[in-house]
XYZ file of C-alpha atoms in Angstrom:
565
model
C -9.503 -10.489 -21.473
C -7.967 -13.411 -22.872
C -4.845 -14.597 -23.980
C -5.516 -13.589 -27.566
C -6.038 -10.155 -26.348
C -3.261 -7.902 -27.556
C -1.660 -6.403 -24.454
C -0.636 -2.606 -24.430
C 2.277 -1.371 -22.489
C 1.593 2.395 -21.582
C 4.467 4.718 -21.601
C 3.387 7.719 -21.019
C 1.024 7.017 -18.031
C 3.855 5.212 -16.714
C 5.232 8.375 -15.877
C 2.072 11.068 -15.493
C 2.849 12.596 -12.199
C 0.013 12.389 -9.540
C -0.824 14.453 -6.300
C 1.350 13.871 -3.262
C 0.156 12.102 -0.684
C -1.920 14.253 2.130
C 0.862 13.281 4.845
C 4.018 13.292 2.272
C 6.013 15.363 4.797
C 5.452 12.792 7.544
C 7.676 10.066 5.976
C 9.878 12.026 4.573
C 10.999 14.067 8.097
C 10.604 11.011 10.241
C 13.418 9.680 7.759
C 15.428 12.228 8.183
C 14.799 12.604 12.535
C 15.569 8.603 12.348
C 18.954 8.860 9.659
C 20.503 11.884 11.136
C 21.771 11.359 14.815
C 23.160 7.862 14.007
C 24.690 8.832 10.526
C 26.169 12.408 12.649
C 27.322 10.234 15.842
C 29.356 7.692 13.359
C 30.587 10.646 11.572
C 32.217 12.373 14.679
C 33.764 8.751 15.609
C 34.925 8.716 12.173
C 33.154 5.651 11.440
C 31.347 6.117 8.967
C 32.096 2.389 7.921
C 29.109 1.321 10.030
C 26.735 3.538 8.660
C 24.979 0.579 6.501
C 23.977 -0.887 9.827
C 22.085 1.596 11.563
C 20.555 2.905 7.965
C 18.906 -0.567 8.302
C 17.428 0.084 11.811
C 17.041 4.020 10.378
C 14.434 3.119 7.748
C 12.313 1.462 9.220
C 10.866 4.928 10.042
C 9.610 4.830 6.630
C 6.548 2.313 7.284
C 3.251 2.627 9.160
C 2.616 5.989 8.620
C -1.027 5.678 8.014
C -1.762 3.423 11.118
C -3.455 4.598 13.846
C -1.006 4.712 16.729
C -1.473 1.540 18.431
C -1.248 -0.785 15.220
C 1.592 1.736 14.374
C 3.583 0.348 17.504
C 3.328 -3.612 16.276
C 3.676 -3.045 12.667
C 6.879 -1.217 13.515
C 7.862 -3.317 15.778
C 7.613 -6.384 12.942
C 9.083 -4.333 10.314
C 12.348 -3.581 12.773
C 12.289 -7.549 13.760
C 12.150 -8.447 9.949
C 14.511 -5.816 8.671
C 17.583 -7.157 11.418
C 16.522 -10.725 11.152
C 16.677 -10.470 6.767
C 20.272 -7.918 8.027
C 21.485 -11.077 10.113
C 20.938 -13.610 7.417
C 22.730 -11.660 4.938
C 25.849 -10.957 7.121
C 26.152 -14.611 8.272
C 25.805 -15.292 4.402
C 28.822 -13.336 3.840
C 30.954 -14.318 6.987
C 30.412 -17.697 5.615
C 31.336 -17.307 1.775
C 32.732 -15.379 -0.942
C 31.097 -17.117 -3.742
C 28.818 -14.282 -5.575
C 26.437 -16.907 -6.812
C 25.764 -18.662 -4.087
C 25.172 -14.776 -2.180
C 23.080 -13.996 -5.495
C 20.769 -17.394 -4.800
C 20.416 -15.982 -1.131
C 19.388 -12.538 -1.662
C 17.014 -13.881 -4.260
C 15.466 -16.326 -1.847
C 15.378 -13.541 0.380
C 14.107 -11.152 -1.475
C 10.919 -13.570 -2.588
C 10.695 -14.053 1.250
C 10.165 -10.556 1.738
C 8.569 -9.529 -0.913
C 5.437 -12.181 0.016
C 5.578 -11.712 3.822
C 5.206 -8.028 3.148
C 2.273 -8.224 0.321
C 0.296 -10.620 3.125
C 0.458 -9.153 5.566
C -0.575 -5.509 3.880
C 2.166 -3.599 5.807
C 2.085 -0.783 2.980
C 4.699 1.071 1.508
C 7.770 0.952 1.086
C 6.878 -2.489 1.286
C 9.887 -5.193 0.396
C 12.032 -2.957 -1.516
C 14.049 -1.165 1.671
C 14.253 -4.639 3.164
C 15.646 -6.080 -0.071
C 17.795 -3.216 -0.428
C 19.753 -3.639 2.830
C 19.783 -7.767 2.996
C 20.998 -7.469 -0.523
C 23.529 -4.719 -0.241
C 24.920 -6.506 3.146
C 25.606 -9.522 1.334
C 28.802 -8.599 -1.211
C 30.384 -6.341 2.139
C 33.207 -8.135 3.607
C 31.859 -9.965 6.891
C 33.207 -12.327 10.105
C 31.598 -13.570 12.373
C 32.926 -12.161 15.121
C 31.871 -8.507 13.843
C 27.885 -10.132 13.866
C 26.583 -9.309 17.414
C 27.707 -5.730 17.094
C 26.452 -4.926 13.270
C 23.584 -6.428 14.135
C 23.094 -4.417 17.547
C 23.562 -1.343 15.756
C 21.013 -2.217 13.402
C 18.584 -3.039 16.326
C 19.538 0.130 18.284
C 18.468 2.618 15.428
C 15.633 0.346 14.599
C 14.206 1.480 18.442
C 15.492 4.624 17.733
C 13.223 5.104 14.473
C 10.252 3.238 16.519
C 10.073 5.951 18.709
C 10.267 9.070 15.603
C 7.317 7.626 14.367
C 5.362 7.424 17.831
C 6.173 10.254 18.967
C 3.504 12.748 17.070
C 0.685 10.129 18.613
C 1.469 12.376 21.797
C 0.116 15.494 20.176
C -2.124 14.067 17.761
C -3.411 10.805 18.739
C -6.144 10.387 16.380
C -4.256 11.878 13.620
C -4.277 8.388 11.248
C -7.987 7.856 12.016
C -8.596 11.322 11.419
C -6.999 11.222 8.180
C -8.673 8.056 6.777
C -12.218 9.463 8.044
C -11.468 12.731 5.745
C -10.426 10.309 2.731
C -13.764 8.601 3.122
C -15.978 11.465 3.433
C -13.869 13.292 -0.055
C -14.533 9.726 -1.865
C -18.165 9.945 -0.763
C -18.100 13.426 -1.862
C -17.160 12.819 -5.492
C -19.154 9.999 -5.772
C -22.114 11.709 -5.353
C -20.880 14.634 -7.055
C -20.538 13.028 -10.365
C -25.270 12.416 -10.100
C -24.955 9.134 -12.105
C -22.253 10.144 -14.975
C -20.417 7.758 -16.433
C -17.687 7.767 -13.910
C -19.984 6.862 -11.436
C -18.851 3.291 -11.206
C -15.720 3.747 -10.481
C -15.820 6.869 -7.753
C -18.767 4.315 -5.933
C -15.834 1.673 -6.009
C -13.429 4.356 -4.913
C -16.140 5.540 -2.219
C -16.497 1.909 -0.842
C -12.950 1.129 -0.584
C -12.150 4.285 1.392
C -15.077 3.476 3.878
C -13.601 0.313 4.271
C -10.048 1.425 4.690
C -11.348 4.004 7.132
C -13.824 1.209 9.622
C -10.628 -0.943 9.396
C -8.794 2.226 10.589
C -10.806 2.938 13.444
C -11.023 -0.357 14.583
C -7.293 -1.274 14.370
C -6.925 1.579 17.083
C -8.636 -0.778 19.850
C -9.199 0.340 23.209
C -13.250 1.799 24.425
C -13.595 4.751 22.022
C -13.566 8.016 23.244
C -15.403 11.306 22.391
C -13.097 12.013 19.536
C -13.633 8.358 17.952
C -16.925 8.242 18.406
C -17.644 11.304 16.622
C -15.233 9.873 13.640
C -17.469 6.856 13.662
C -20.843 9.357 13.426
C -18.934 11.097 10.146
C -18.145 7.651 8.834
C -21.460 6.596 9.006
C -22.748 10.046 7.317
C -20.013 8.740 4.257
C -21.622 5.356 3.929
C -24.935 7.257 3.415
C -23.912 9.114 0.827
C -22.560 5.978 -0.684
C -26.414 4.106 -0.146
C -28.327 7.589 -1.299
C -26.018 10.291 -3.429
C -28.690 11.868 -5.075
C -29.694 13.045 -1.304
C -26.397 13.952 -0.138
C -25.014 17.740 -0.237
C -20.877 16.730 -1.193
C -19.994 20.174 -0.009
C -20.910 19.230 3.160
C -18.767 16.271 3.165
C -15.653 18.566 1.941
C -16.270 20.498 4.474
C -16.537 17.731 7.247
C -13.073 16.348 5.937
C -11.754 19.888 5.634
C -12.305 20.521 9.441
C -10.724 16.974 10.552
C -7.474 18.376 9.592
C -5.150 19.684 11.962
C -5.851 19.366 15.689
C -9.163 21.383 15.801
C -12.370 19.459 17.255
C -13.799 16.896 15.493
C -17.361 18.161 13.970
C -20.007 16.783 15.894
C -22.846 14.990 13.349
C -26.412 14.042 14.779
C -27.183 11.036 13.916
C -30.391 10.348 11.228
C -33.171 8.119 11.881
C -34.252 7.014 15.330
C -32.215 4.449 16.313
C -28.851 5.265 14.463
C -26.915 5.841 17.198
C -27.626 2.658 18.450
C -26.916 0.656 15.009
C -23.509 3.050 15.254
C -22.666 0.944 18.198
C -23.176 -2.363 16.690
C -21.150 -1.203 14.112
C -18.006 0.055 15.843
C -18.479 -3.243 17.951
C -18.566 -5.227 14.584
C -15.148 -6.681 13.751
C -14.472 -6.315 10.026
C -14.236 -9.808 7.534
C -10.794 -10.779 7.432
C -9.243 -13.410 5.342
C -6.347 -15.137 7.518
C -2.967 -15.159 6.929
C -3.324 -18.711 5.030
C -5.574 -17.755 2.723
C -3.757 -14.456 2.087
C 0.032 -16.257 0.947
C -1.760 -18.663 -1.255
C -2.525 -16.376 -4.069
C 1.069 -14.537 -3.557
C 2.796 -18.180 -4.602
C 3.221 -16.871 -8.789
C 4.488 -13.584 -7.442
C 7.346 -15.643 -4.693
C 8.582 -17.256 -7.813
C 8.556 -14.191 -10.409
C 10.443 -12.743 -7.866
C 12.955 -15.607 -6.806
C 13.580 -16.103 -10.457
C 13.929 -12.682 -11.699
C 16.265 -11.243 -8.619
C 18.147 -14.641 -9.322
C 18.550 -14.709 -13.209
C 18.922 -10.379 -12.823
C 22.096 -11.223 -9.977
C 24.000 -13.908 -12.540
C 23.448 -11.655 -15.608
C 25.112 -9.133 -13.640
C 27.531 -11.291 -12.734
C 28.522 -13.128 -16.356
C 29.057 -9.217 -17.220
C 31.208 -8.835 -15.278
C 29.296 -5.674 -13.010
C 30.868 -5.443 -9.373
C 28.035 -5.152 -7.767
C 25.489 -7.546 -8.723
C 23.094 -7.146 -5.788
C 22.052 -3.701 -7.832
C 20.553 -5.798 -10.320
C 18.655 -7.901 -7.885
C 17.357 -5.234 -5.941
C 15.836 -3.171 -9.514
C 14.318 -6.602 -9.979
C 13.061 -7.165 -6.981
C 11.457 -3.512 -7.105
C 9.442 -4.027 -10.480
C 7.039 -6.888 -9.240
C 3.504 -5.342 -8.706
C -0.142 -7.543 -8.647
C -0.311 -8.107 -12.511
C 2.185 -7.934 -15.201
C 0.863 -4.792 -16.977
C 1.773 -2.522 -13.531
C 4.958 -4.518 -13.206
C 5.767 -2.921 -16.841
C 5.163 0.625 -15.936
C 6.941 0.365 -12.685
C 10.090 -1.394 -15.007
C 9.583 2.158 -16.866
C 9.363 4.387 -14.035
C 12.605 2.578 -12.625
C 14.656 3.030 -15.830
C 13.907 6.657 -15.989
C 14.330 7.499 -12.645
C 18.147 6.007 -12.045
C 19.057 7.042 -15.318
C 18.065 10.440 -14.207
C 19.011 9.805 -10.830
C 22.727 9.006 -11.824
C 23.030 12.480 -13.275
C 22.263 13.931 -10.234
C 24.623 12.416 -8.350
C 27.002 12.927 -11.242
C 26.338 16.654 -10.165
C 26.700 16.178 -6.825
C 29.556 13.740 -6.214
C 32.464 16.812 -6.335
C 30.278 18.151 -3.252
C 30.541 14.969 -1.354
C 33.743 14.724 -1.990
C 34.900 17.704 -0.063
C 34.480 16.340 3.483
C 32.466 13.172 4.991
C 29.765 15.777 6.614
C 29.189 16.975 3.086
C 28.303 13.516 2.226
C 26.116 12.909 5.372
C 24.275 15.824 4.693
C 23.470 15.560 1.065
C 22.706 12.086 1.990
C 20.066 13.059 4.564
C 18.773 15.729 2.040
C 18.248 12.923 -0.728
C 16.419 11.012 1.823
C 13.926 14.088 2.397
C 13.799 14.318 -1.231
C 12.806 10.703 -2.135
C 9.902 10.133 0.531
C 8.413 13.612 -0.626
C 8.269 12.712 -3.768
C 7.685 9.381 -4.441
C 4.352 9.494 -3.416
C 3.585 11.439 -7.084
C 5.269 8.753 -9.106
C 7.931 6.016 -8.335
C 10.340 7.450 -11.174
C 10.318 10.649 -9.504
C 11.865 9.863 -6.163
C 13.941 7.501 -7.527
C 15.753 10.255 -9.058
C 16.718 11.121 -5.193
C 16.560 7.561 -3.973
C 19.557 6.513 -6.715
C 22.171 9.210 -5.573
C 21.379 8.585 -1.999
C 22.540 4.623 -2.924
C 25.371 5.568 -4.656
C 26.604 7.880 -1.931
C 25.478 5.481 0.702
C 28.401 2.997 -0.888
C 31.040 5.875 -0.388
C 30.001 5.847 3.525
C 33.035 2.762 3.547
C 35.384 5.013 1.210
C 35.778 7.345 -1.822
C 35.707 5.595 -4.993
C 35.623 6.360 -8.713
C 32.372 8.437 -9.563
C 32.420 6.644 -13.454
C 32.715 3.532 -12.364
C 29.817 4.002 -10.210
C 27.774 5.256 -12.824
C 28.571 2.527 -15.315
C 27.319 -0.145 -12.422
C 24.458 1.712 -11.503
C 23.254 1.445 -15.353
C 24.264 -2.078 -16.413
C 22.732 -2.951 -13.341
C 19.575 -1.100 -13.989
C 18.970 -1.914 -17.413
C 19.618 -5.449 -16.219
C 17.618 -6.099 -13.495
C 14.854 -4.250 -15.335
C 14.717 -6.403 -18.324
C 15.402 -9.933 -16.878
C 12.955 -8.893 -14.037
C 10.339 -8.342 -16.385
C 10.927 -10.826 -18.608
C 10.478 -13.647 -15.539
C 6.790 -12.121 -15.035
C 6.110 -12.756 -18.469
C 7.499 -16.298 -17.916
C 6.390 -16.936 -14.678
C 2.532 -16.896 -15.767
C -0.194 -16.297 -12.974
C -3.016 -18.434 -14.128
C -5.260 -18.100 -10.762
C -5.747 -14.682 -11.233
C -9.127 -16.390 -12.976
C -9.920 -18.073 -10.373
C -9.786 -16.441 -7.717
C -11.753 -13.276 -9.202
C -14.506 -16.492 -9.659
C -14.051 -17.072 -5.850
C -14.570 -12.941 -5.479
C -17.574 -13.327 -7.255
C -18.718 -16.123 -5.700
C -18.414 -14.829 -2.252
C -19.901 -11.176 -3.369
C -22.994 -13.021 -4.488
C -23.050 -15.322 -1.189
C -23.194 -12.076 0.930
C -25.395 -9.795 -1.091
C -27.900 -12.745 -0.796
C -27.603 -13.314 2.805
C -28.260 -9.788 3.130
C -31.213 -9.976 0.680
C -32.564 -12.881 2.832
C -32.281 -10.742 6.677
C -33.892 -7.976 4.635
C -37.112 -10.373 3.738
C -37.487 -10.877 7.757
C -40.011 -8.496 9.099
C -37.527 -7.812 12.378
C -34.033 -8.417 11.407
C -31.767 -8.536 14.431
C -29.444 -5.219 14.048
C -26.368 -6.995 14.775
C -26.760 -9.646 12.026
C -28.041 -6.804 9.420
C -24.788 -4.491 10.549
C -22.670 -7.647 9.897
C -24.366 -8.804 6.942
C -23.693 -5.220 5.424
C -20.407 -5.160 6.525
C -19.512 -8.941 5.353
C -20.677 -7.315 1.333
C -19.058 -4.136 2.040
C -15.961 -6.049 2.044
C -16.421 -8.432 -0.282
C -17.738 -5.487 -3.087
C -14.087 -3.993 -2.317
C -12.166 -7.379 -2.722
C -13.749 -8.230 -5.839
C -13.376 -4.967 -7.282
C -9.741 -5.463 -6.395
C -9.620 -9.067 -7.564
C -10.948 -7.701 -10.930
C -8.765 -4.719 -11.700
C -5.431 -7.225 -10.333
C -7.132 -10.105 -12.834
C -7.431 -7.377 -15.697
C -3.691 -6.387 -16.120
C -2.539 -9.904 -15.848
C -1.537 -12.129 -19.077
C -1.813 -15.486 -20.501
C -5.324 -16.202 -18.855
C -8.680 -17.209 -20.253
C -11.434 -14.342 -20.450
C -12.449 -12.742 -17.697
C -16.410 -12.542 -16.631
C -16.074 -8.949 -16.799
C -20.246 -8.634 -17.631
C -20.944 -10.864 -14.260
C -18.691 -8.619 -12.228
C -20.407 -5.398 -13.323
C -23.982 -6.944 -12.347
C -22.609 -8.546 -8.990
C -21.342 -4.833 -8.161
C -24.341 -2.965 -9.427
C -26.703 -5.603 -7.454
C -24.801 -5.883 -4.435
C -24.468 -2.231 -3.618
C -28.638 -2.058 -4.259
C -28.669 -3.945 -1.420
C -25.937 -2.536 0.406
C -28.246 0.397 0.353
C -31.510 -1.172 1.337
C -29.646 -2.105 4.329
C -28.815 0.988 5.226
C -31.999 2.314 4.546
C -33.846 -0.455 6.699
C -31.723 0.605 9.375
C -33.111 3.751 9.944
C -30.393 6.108 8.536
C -32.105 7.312 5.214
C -35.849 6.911 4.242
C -36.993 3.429 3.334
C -38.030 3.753 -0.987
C -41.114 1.744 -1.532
C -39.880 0.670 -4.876
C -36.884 -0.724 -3.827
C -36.424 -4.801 -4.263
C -32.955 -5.192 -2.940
C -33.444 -9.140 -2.837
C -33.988 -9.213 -6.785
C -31.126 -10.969 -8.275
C -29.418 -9.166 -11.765
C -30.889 -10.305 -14.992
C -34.655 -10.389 -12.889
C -37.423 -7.357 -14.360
C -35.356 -4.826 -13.326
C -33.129 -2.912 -15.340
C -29.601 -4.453 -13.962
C -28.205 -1.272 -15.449
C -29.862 0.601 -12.363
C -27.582 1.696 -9.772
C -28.051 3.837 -6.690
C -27.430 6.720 -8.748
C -31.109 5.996 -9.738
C -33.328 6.018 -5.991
C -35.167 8.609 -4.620
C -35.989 8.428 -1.062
């Protein structure tokens, strides 16, 4: 794709509803277990006033769902610390001035902050949007600094609060995340072998080898000796990344099945490992810590996405402002929500948020006369909009944005009752403003090392497929360096895939070497399954020359769809 490329901006498929997540009840009741008892304590006080405070600490609850327990506890822990320490900026912002554009500038500086701490360091949805949300919202309420120490202890009080919601289901299911990412890898392996070389085989083996990734990474990140329980997990994940190395000799029912029974809290199926020495190699491979790019190399990339963002929550916050809207912030957070990898998703989430608060403001239109009866009406409708928006936002962002734009509204009536139309008119100008000047600032803001660093994907997807090649020459590889030779292209085959689809949707570059990146994935996971093969876990095929490069006397078009054992 080049610049000259005409770009198409999708509508429709902006807004095709998808399946709901496997655990969508999980965020959405852990929300409502970590809102409730602060929101209902305040209420009986009679101050509600404080409610913004401890909703910071509340949703925190909404994070780390699909962490195993242990990397659960920090990545809470980090999202409570950053959610009170971007809180406690904000408030001192306001103690300390009135001026709306110099609290605009801030919560766009925050918000870019955010926004690039939470795309490093992966910590998954919601990602920066709550955390935007609350900095942005505390800036335009009227502060001192005297009040600091006790906003800001609320805040921290229902962030422990929520910490321990979201633990507390590791005490009855403690292998529920891993269990969960094991039965996503062995469904992936199960379509891609289901579809016997069709022309949606590419992608499902891309799909496959990201899951298998996600789920190694899974079990790994829960530390500690494995037990029984991960141990057989690990067996199953290994049966996955044999399907992915042989699918014409893999039974995908079997697989469904195997994921089918890892739900719940029944016993894990018990798989005997193939090939003599498989259980051993399963060892080296649990033992084998996963590639990881540090944190360095992570936030260089995000730098064109820290400025869209800075610029876009900034310009979105004055527009709002020269308009005259009383609450700019509103602006700045829709902004702030649009920015995805590449321009062309940042477009259909723009559409998805139109839709949804435009739809969203008629349902609080409806409900406002409700809320309006008595404060626990409000509370309660609040907490139900909460339920509402983490169950279904998983199927499409526009969809629980239809709850997630009442709750906001009503969330600004915790204070005090004010005028339902002249909440309405903000929420739109605001919308339609941070939506447009948001997007407009990615198109601006151009992202020109998209290019190269899908060349630096490529680069080190071709480095590791012919390392590999080169321990599968040796007549005795040692198992450890084959298991982390396999594992070293297993991830670099899923970052370059992900490079590539990020590099695809993004404008104003040169053309992309979207032929090279087809062979490098075709010829890497050849070799990814000679590996696996030469490890003892599927028969060996004579014909097999994992070590040819693409473009030798092969056919480069032949995949693993293609070899018979």
């Amino acid at each position: 794709m080049s610049s000259a490329t005409p770009h198409r901006l999708p509508l429709a498929g902006a807004l095709r509803l998808g399946r709901p997540s496997d655990i969508w009840f999980k965020p959405a009741l852990s929300a409502v277990v970590s809102v409730a008892p602060p929101n209902l304590t305040l209420l009986a006080l009679g101050r509600l006033d404080l409610a913004m405070y401890t909703m910071a600490g509340s949703l925190c609850a909404l994070y780390g769902h699909n962490r195993p327990y242990p990397a659960r506890a920090r990545t809470l822990a980090r999202v409570v610390l950053g959610m009170v320490g971007g809180l406690a900026v904000a408030l001192l912002a306001s103690a300390l001035t009135t001026n709306a554009v110099v609290l605009v500038t801030v919560g766009a500086v925050l918000a870019a902050v955010q926004k690039t701490v939470c795309d490093a360091t992966r910590v998954g949805p919601p990602g920066n949007v709550v955390l935007t949300f609350i900095s942005s919202a505390s800036l335009f309420v009227p502060q001192t600094p005297g009040r600091l120490p006790g906003h800001i202890g609320l805040a921290l009080a229902a962030g422990a609060w929520a910490w321990l919601v979201c633990m507390a289901p590791g005490l009855l299911r403690p292998h529920g995340p891993e269990r969960r990412a094991t039965a996503q890898a062995l469904n992936a392996a199960a379509a891609y072998a289901g579809t016997r070389g069709t022309g949606d085989a590419a992608r499902a083996r891309a799909a496959c080898a990201a899951a298998i990734h996600a789920a190694w990474q899974s079990l790994l990140a829960a530390g500690a000796r494995p037990d029984g329980t991960r141990r057989a997990l690990e067996h199953l994940l290994v049966r996955a990344e044999v399907a992915l190395a042989a699918p014409a000799d893999t039974d995908p029912e079997r697989l469904r099945a195997w994921a089918r029974a890892l739900r719940g809290t029944g016993r894990v199926p018990r798989v005997v490992p193939s090939g003599g020495d498989a259980d051993e190699l399963l060892g080296v491979a649990a033992e084998q810590p996963l590639p990881a790019r540090s944190l360095r190399h992570r936030l260089a990339p995000l730098a064109p996405l820290a400025v869209r963002t800075a610029l876009g929550c900034a310009l979105a916050g004055y527009a709002a402002l020269a308009l005259g809207v009383g609450r700019p912030y509103w602006a700045l957070v829709t902004a702030a929500s649009l920015y995805q990898v590449n321009v062309t998703l940042t477009w259909s989430r723009a559409v998805q948020r139109v839709v949804g608060n435009l739809v969203g403001v008629l349902v609080f239109a409806a409900l406002a006369p409700l809320t309006h009866l008595h404060p626990a009406a409000l509370v309660l409708v609040s907490l139900a909009l909460n339920f509402g928006a983490e169950a279904l936002i998983g199927r499409n962002y526009w969809l629980g944005s239809v709850c997630v734009t009442p709750m906001a509204l009503l969330i600004t009536e915790f204070a005090r009752s004010q005028d339902t139309a002249d909440l309405i008119t903000d929420r739109v100008v605001d919308t339609l403003i941070g939506a447009l000047v948001g997007f407009a600032a990615a198109v601006a803001v151009t992202n020109r090392r998209a290019g190269a660093r899908l060349e630096h994907a490529l680069t080190a997807a071709e480095r590791a497929r012919e390392h590999a090649a080169r321990l599968l020459a040796e007549p005795h590889p040692r198992p450890r360096a084959l298991e982390s030779a396999r594992r070293t292209l297993a991830a670099a085959l899923v970052d370059l895939r992900a490079t590539a689809d990020a590099a695809a949707g993004e404008w104003w570059q040169r053309a992309l070497p979207e032929d090279r990146v087809v062979l490098t994935e075709q010829a890497g996971h050849r070799t990814l399954a000679a590996t696996v093969r030469r490890q003892g876990l599927v028969p060996q095929d004579r014909d097999e020359d994992p070590g040819r490069a693409p473009g030798g006397d092969r056919d480069p078009d032949r995949t693993t769809e293609d070899t018979r054992p």
